[in-house]
PDB file of C-alpha atoms in Angstrom:
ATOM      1  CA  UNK I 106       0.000   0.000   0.000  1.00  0.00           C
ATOM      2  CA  UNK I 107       1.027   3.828  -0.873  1.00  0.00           C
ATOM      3  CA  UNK I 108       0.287   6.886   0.928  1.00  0.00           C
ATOM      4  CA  UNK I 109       1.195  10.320   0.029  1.00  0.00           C
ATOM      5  CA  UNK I 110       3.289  12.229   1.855  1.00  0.00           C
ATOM      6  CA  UNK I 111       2.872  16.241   1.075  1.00  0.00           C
ATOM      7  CA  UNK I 112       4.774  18.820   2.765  1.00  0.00           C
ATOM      8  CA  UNK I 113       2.598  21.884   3.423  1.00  0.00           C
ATOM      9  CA  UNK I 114       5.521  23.690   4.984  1.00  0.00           C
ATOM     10  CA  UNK I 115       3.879  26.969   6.927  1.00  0.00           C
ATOM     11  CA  UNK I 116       0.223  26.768   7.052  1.00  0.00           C
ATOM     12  CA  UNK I 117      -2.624  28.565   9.173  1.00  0.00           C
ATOM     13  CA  UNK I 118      -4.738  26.129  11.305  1.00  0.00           C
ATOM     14  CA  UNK I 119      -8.049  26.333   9.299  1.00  0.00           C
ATOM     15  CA  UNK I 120      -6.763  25.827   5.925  1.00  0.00           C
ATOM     16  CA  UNK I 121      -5.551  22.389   7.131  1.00  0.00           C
ATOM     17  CA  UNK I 122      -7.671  21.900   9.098  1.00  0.00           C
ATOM     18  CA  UNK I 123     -10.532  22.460   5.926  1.00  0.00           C
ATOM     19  CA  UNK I 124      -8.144  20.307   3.443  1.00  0.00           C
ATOM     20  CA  UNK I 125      -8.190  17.291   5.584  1.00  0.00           C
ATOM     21  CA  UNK I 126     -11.921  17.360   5.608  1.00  0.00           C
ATOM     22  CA  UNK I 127     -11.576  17.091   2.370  1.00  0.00           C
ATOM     23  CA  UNK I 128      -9.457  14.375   1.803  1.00  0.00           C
ATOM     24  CA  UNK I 129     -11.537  12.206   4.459  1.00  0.00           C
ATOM     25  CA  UNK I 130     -14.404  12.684   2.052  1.00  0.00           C
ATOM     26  CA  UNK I 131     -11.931  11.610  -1.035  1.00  0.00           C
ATOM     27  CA  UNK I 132     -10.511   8.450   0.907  1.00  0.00           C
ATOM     28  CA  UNK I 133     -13.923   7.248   1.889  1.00  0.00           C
ATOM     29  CA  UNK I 134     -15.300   7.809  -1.917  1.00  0.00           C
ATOM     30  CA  UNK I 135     -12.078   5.601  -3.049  1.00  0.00           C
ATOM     31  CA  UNK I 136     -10.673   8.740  -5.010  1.00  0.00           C
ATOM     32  CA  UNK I 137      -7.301   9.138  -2.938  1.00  0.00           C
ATOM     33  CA  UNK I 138      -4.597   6.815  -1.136  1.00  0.00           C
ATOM     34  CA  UNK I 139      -4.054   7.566   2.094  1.00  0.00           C
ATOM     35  CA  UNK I 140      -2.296  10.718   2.457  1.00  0.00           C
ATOM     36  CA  UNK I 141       0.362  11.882   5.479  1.00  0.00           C
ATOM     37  CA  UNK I 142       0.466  15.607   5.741  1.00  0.00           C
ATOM     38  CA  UNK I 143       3.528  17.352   7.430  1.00  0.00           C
ATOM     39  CA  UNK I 144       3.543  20.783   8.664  1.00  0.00           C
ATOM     40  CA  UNK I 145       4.030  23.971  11.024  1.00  0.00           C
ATOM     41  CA  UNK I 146       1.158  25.792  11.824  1.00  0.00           C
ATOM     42  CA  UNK I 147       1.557  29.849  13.639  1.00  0.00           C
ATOM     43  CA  UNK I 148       0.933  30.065  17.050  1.00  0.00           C
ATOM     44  CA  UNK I 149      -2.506  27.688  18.044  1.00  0.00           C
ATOM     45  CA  UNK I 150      -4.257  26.323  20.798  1.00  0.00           C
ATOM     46  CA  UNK I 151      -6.598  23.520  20.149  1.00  0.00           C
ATOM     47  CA  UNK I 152      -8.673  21.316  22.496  1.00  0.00           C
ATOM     48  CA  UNK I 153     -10.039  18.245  21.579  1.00  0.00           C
ATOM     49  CA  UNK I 154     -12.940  16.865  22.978  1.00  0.00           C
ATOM     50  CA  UNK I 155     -12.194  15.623  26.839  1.00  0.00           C
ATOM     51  CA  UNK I 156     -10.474  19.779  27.424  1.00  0.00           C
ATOM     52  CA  UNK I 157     -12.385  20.408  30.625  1.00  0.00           C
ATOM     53  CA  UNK I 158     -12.520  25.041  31.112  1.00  0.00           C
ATOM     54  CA  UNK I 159     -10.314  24.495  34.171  1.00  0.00           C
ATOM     55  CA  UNK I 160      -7.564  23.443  31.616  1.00  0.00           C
ATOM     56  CA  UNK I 161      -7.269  26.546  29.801  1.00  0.00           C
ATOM     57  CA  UNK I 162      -4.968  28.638  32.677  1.00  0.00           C
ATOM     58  CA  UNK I 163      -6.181  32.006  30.574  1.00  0.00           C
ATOM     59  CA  UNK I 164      -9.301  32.829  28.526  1.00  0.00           C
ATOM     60  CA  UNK I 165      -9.487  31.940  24.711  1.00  0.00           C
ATOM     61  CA  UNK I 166      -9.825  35.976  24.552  1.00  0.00           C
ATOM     62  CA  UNK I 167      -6.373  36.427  26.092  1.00  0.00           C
ATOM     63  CA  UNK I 168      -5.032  33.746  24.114  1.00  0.00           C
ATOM     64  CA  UNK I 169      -6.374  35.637  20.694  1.00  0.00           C
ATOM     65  CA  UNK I 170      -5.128  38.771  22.605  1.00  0.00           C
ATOM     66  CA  UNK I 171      -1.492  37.264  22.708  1.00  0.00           C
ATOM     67  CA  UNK I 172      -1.371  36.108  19.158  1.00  0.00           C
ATOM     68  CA  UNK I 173      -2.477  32.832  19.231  1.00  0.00           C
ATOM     69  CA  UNK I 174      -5.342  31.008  17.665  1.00  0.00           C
ATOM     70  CA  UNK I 175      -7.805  29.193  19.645  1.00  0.00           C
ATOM     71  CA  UNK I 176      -9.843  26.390  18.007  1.00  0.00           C
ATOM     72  CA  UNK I 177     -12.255  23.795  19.486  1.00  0.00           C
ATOM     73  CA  UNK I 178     -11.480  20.804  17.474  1.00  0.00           C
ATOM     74  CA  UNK I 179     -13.388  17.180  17.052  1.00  0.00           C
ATOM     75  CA  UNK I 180      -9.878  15.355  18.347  1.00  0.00           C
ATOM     76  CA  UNK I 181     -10.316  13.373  21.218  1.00  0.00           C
ATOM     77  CA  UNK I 182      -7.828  14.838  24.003  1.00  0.00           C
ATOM     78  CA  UNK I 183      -7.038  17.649  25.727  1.00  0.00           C
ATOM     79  CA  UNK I 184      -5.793  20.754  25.118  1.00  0.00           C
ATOM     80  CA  UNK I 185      -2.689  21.372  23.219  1.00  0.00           C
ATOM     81  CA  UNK I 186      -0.330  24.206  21.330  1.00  0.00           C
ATOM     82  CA  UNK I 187       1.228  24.094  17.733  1.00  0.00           C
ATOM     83  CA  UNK I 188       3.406  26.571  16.764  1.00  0.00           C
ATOM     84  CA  UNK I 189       6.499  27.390  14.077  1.00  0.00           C
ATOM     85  CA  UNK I 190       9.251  24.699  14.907  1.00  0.00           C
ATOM     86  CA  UNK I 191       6.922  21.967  15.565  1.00  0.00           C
ATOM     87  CA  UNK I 192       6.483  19.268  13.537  1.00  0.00           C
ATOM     88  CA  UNK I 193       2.888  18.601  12.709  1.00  0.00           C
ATOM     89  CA  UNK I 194       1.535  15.661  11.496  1.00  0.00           C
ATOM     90  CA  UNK I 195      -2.162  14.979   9.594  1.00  0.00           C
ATOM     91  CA  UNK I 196      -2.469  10.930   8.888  1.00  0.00           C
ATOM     92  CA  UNK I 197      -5.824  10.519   6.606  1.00  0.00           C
ATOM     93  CA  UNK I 198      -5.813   6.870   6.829  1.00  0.00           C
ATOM     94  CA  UNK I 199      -8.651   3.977   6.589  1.00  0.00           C
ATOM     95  CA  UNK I 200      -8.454   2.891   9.965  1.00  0.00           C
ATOM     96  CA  UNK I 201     -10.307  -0.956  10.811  1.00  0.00           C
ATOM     97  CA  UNK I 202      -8.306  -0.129  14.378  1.00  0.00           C
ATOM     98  CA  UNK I 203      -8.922   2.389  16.106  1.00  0.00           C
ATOM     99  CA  UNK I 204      -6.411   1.256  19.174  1.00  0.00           C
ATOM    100  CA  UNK I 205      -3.539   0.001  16.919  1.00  0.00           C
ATOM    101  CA  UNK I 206      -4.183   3.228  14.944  1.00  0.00           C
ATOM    102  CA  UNK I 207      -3.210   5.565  18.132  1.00  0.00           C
ATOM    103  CA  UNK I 208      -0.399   3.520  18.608  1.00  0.00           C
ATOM    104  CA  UNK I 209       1.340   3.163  15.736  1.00  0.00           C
ATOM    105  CA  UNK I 210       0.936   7.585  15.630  1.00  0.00           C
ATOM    106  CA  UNK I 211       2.719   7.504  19.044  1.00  0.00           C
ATOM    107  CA  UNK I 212       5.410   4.591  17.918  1.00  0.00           C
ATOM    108  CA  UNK I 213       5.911   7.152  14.863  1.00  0.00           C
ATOM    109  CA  UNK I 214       7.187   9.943  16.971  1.00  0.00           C
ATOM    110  CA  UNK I 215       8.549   7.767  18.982  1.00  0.00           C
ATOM    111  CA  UNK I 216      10.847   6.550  16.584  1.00  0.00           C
ATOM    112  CA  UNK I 217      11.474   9.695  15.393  1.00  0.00           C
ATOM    113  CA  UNK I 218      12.930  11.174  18.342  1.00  0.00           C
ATOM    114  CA  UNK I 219      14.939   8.305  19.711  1.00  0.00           C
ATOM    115  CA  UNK I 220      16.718   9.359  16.272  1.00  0.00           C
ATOM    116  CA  UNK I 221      17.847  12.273  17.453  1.00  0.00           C
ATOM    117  CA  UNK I 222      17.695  11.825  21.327  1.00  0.00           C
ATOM    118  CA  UNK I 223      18.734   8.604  21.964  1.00  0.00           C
ATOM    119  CA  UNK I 224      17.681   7.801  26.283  1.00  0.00           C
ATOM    120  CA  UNK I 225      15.327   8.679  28.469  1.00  0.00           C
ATOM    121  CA  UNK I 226      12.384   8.823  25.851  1.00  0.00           C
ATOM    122  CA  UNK I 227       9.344   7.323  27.017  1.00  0.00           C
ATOM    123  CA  UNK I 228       6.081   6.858  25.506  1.00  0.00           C
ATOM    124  CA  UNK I 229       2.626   7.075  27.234  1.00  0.00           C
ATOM    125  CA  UNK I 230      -0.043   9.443  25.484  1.00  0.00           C
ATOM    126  CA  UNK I 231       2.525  10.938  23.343  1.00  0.00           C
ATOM    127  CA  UNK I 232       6.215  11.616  24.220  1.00  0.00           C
ATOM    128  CA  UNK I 233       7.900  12.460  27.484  1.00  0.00           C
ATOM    129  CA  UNK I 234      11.388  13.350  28.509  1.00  0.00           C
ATOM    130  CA  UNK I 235      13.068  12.334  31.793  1.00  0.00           C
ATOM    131  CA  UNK I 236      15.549  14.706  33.188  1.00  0.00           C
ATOM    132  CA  UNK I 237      16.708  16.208  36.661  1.00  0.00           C
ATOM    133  CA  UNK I 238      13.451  14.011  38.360  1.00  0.00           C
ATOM    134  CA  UNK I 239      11.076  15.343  36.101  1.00  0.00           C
ATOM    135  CA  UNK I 240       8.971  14.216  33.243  1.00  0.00           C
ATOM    136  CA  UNK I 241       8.839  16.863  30.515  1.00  0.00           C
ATOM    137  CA  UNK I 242       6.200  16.640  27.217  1.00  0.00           C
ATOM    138  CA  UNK I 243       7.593  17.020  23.401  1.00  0.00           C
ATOM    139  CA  UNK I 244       5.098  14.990  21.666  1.00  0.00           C
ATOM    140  CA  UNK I 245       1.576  14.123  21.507  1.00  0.00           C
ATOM    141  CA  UNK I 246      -1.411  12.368  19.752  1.00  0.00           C
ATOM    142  CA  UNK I 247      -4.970  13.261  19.071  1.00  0.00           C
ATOM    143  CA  UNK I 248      -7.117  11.964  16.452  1.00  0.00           C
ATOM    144  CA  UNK I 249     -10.546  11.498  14.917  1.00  0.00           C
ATOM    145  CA  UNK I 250     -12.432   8.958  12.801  1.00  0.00           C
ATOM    146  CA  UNK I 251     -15.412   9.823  10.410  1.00  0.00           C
ATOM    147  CA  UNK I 252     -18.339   7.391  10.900  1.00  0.00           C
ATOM    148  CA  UNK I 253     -19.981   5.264   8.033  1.00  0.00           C
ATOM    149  CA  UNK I 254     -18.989   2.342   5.952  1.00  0.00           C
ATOM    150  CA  UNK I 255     -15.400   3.588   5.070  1.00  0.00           C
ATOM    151  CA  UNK I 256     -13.651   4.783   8.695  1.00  0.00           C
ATOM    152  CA  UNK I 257     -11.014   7.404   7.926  1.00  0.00           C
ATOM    153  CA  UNK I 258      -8.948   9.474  10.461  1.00  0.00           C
ATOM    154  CA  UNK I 259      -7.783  12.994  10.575  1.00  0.00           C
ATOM    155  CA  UNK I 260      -5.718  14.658  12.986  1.00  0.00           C
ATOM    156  CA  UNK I 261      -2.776  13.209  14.446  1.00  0.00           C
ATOM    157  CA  UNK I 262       0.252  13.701  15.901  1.00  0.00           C
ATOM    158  CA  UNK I 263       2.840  16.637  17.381  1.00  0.00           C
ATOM    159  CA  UNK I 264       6.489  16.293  17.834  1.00  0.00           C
ATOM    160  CA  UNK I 265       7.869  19.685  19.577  1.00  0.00           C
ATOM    161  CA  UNK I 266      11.461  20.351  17.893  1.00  0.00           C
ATOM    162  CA  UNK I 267      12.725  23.652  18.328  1.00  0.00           C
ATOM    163  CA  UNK I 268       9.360  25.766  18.759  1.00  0.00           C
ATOM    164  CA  UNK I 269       9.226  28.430  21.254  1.00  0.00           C
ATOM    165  CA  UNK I 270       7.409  26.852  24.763  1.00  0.00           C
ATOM    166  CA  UNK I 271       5.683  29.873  26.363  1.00  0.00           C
ATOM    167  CA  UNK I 272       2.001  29.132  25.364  1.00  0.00           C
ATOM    168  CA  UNK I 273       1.907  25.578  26.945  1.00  0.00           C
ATOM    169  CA  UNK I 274       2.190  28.195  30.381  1.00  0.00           C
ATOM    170  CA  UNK I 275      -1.254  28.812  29.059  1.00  0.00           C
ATOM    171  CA  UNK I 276      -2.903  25.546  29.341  1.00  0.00           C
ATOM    172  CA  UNK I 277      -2.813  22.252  31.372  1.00  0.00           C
ATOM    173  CA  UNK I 278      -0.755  19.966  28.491  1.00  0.00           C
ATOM    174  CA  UNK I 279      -2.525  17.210  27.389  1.00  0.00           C
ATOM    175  CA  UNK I 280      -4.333  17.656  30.927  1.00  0.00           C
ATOM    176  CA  UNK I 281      -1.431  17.394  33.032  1.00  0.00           C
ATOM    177  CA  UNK I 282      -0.276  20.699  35.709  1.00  0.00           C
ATOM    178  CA  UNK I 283       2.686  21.321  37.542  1.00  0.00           C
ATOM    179  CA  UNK I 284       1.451  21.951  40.561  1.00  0.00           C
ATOM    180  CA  UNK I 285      -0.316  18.714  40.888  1.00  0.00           C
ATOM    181  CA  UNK I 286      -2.765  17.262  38.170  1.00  0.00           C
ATOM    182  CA  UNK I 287      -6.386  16.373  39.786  1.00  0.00           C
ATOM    183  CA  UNK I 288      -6.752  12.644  39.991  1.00  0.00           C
ATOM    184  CA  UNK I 289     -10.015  12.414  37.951  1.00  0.00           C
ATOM    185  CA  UNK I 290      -8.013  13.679  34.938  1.00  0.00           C
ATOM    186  CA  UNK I 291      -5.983  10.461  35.353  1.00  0.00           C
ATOM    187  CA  UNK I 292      -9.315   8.069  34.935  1.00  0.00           C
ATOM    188  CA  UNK I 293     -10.483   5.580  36.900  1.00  0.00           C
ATOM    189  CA  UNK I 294      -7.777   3.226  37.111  1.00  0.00           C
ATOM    190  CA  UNK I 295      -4.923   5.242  36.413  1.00  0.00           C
ATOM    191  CA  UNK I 296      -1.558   3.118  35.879  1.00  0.00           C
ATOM    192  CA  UNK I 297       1.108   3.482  37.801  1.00  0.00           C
ATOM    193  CA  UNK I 298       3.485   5.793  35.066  1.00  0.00           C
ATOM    194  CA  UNK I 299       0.229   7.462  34.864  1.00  0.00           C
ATOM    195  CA  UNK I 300       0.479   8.665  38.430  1.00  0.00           C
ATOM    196  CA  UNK I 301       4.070   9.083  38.520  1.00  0.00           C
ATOM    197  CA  UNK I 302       4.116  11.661  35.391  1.00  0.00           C
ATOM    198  CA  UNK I 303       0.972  13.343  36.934  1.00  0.00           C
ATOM    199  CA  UNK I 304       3.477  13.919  40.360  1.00  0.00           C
ATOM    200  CA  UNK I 305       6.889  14.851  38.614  1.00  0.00           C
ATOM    201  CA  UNK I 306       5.069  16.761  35.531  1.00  0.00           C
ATOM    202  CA  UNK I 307       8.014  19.513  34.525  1.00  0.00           C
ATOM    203  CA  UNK I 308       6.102  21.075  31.841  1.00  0.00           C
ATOM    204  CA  UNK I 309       6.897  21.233  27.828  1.00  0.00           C
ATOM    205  CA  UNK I 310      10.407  20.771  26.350  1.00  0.00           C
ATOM    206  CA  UNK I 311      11.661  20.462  22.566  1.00  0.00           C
ATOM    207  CA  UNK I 312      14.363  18.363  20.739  1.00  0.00           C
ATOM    208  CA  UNK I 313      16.532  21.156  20.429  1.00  0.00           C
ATOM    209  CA  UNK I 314      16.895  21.453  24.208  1.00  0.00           C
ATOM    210  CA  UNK I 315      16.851  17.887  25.410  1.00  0.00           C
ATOM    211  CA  UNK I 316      19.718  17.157  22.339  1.00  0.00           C
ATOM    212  CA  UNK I 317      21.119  21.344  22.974  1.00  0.00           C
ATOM    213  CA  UNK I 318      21.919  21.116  19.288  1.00  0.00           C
ATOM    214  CA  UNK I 319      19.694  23.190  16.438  1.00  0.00           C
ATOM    215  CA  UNK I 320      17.459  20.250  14.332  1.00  0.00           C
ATOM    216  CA  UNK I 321      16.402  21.376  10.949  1.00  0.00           C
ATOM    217  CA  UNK I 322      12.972  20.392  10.207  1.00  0.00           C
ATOM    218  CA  UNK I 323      13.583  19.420   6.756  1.00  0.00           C
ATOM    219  CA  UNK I 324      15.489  16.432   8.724  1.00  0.00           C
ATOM    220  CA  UNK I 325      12.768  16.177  10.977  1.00  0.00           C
ATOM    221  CA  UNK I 326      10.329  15.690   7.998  1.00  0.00           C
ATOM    222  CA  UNK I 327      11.832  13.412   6.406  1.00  0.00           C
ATOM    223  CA  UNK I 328      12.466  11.209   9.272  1.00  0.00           C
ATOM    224  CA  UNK I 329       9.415  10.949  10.286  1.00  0.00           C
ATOM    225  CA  UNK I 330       7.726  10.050   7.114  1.00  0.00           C
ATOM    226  CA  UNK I 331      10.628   7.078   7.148  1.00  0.00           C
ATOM    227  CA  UNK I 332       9.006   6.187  10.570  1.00  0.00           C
ATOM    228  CA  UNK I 333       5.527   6.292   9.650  1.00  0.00           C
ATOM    229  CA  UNK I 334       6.226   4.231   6.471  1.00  0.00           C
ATOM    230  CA  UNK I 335       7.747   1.733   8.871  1.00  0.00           C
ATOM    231  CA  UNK I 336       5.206   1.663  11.552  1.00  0.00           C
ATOM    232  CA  UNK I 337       2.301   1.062   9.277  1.00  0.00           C
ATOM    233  CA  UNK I 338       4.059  -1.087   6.661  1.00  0.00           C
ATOM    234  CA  UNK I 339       3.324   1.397   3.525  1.00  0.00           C
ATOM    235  CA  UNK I 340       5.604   2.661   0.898  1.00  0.00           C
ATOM    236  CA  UNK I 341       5.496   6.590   0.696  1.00  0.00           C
ATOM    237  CA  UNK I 342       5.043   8.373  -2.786  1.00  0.00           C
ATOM    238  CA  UNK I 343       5.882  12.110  -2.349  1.00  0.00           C
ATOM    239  CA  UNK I 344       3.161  14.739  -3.801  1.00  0.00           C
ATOM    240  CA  UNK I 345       3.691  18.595  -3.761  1.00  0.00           C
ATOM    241  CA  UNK I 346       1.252  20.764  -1.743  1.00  0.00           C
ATOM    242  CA  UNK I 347       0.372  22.123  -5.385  1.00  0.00           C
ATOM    243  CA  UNK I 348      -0.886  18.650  -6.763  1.00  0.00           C
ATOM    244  CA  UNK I 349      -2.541  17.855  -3.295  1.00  0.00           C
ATOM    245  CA  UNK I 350      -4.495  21.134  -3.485  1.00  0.00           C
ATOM    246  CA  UNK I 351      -5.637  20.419  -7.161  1.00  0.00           C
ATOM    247  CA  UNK I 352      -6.733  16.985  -6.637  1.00  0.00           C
ATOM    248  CA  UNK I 353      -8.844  17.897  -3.101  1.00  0.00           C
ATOM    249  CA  UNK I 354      -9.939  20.859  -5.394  1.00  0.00           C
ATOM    250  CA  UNK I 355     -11.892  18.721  -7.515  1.00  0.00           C
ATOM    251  CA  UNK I 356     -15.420  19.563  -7.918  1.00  0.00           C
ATOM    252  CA  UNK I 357     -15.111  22.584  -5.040  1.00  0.00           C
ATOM    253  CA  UNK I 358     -13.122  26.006  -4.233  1.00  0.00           C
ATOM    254  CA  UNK I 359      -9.752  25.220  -3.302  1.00  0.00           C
ATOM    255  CA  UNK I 360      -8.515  26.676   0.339  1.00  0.00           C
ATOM    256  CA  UNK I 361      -7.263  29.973   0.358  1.00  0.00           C
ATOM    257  CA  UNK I 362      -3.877  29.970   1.895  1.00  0.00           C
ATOM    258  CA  UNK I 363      -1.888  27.520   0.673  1.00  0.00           C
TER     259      UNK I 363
END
């Protein structure tokens, strides 16, 4: 199997997030491969679907006020930031698993930032580094699949390489807090690494800093299109935003800012 891999370079949050609505509705009518976006959006906050108010530390207004972009999104989890440096990546995929979906998104960043920092990675609901006696977050997961005969995701994953960290001050990361995350964020049977992360949470960190070395995305990129091809057992076929654009243009207005 093939899936197209498209670098979008720069892009604002609603024109992707508008183009892979579009390409779910192609891969469920049969008219596209699967297709593996990868991207930087400007300064956002998103919260998927479990993002509780009292994880947002300031208002959405303040947030706008700031610079950012605030979007409520139909991803399951909780809040999260995107901004230029990090890696973004959109997997529209026919998914038959749902589970082994999720985990072959978090085994993708996974892989590739154990390319670049090689200890102390560890996986659990994205990507966490241990340093110093406290876990720190670089990397996360969030997805949705459309209903109806022909499941297809959208949404995926985050890999923080060398983007500025202030706005994850803003929220509670992927529902975790500093000063102690409350236990019914955890669920009702937390695991144990569950409970230890939610007691030694040191907030957001990036590639750059955990390796102290500058990463060029382009590297980035291209590594973790490698992964992804790896994880899921497909062979990648680049295609140019430009092709991408006129194929999901077919029949409709194309998005503006792309």
């Amino acid at each position: 199997m093939t899936v197209l891999v498209a670098d979008l370079g720069i892009i604002d949050y609603d024109t992707a997030w508008e183009l892979q609505k579009r390409l779910v509705a192609m891969r469920q009518r049969g008219l596209i491969e699967d297709v593996l976006l990868l991207l930087e959006h400007p300064l956002v906050i998103t919260s998927g679907k479990r993002t509780d108010p009292s994880m947002l530390r300031i208002p959405p207004g303040e947030m706008e006020k700031r610079g950012a972009v605030y979007r409520e999104v139909e991803r399951g989890g909780y809040p999260t930031v995107h901004a230029p440096g990090q890696l973004v990546g959109y997997s529209i995929r026919f998914v038959d698993d749902l589970k082994a979906h999720i985990i072959g998104l978090e085994e993708t960043i996974y892989k590739t930032a154990i390319s670049y920092a090689k200890t102390n990675v560890i996986k659990y609901r994205g990507l966490w580094y241990w340093r110093d006696g406290k876990y720190y977050k670089f990397g996360a997961r969030g997805v949705y699949v459309s209903g109806g005969a022909v499941p297809v995701s959208m949404h995926g994953f985050d890999l923080d390489v060398s983007n500025e960290l202030t706005a994850y001050d803003w929220i509670d990361a992927c529902g975790f807090r500093k000063e102690g995350t409350p236990a019914e964020r955890l669920g009702k049977k937390p695991d144990a690494l569950a409970l230890e992360i939610a007691s030694k949470f040191g907030g957001a960190t990036s590639l750059s800093i955990i390796t102290d070395d500058e990463i060029e995305m382009d590297g980035v990129k291209a590594r973790a299109a490698e992964s992804y091809a790896k994880v899921f057992g497909v062979e990648t076929q680049t295609i140019s935003a430009k092709e991408l654009i006129r194929l999901s243009s077919a029949g409709s207005d194309p998005p503006d800012a792309l």
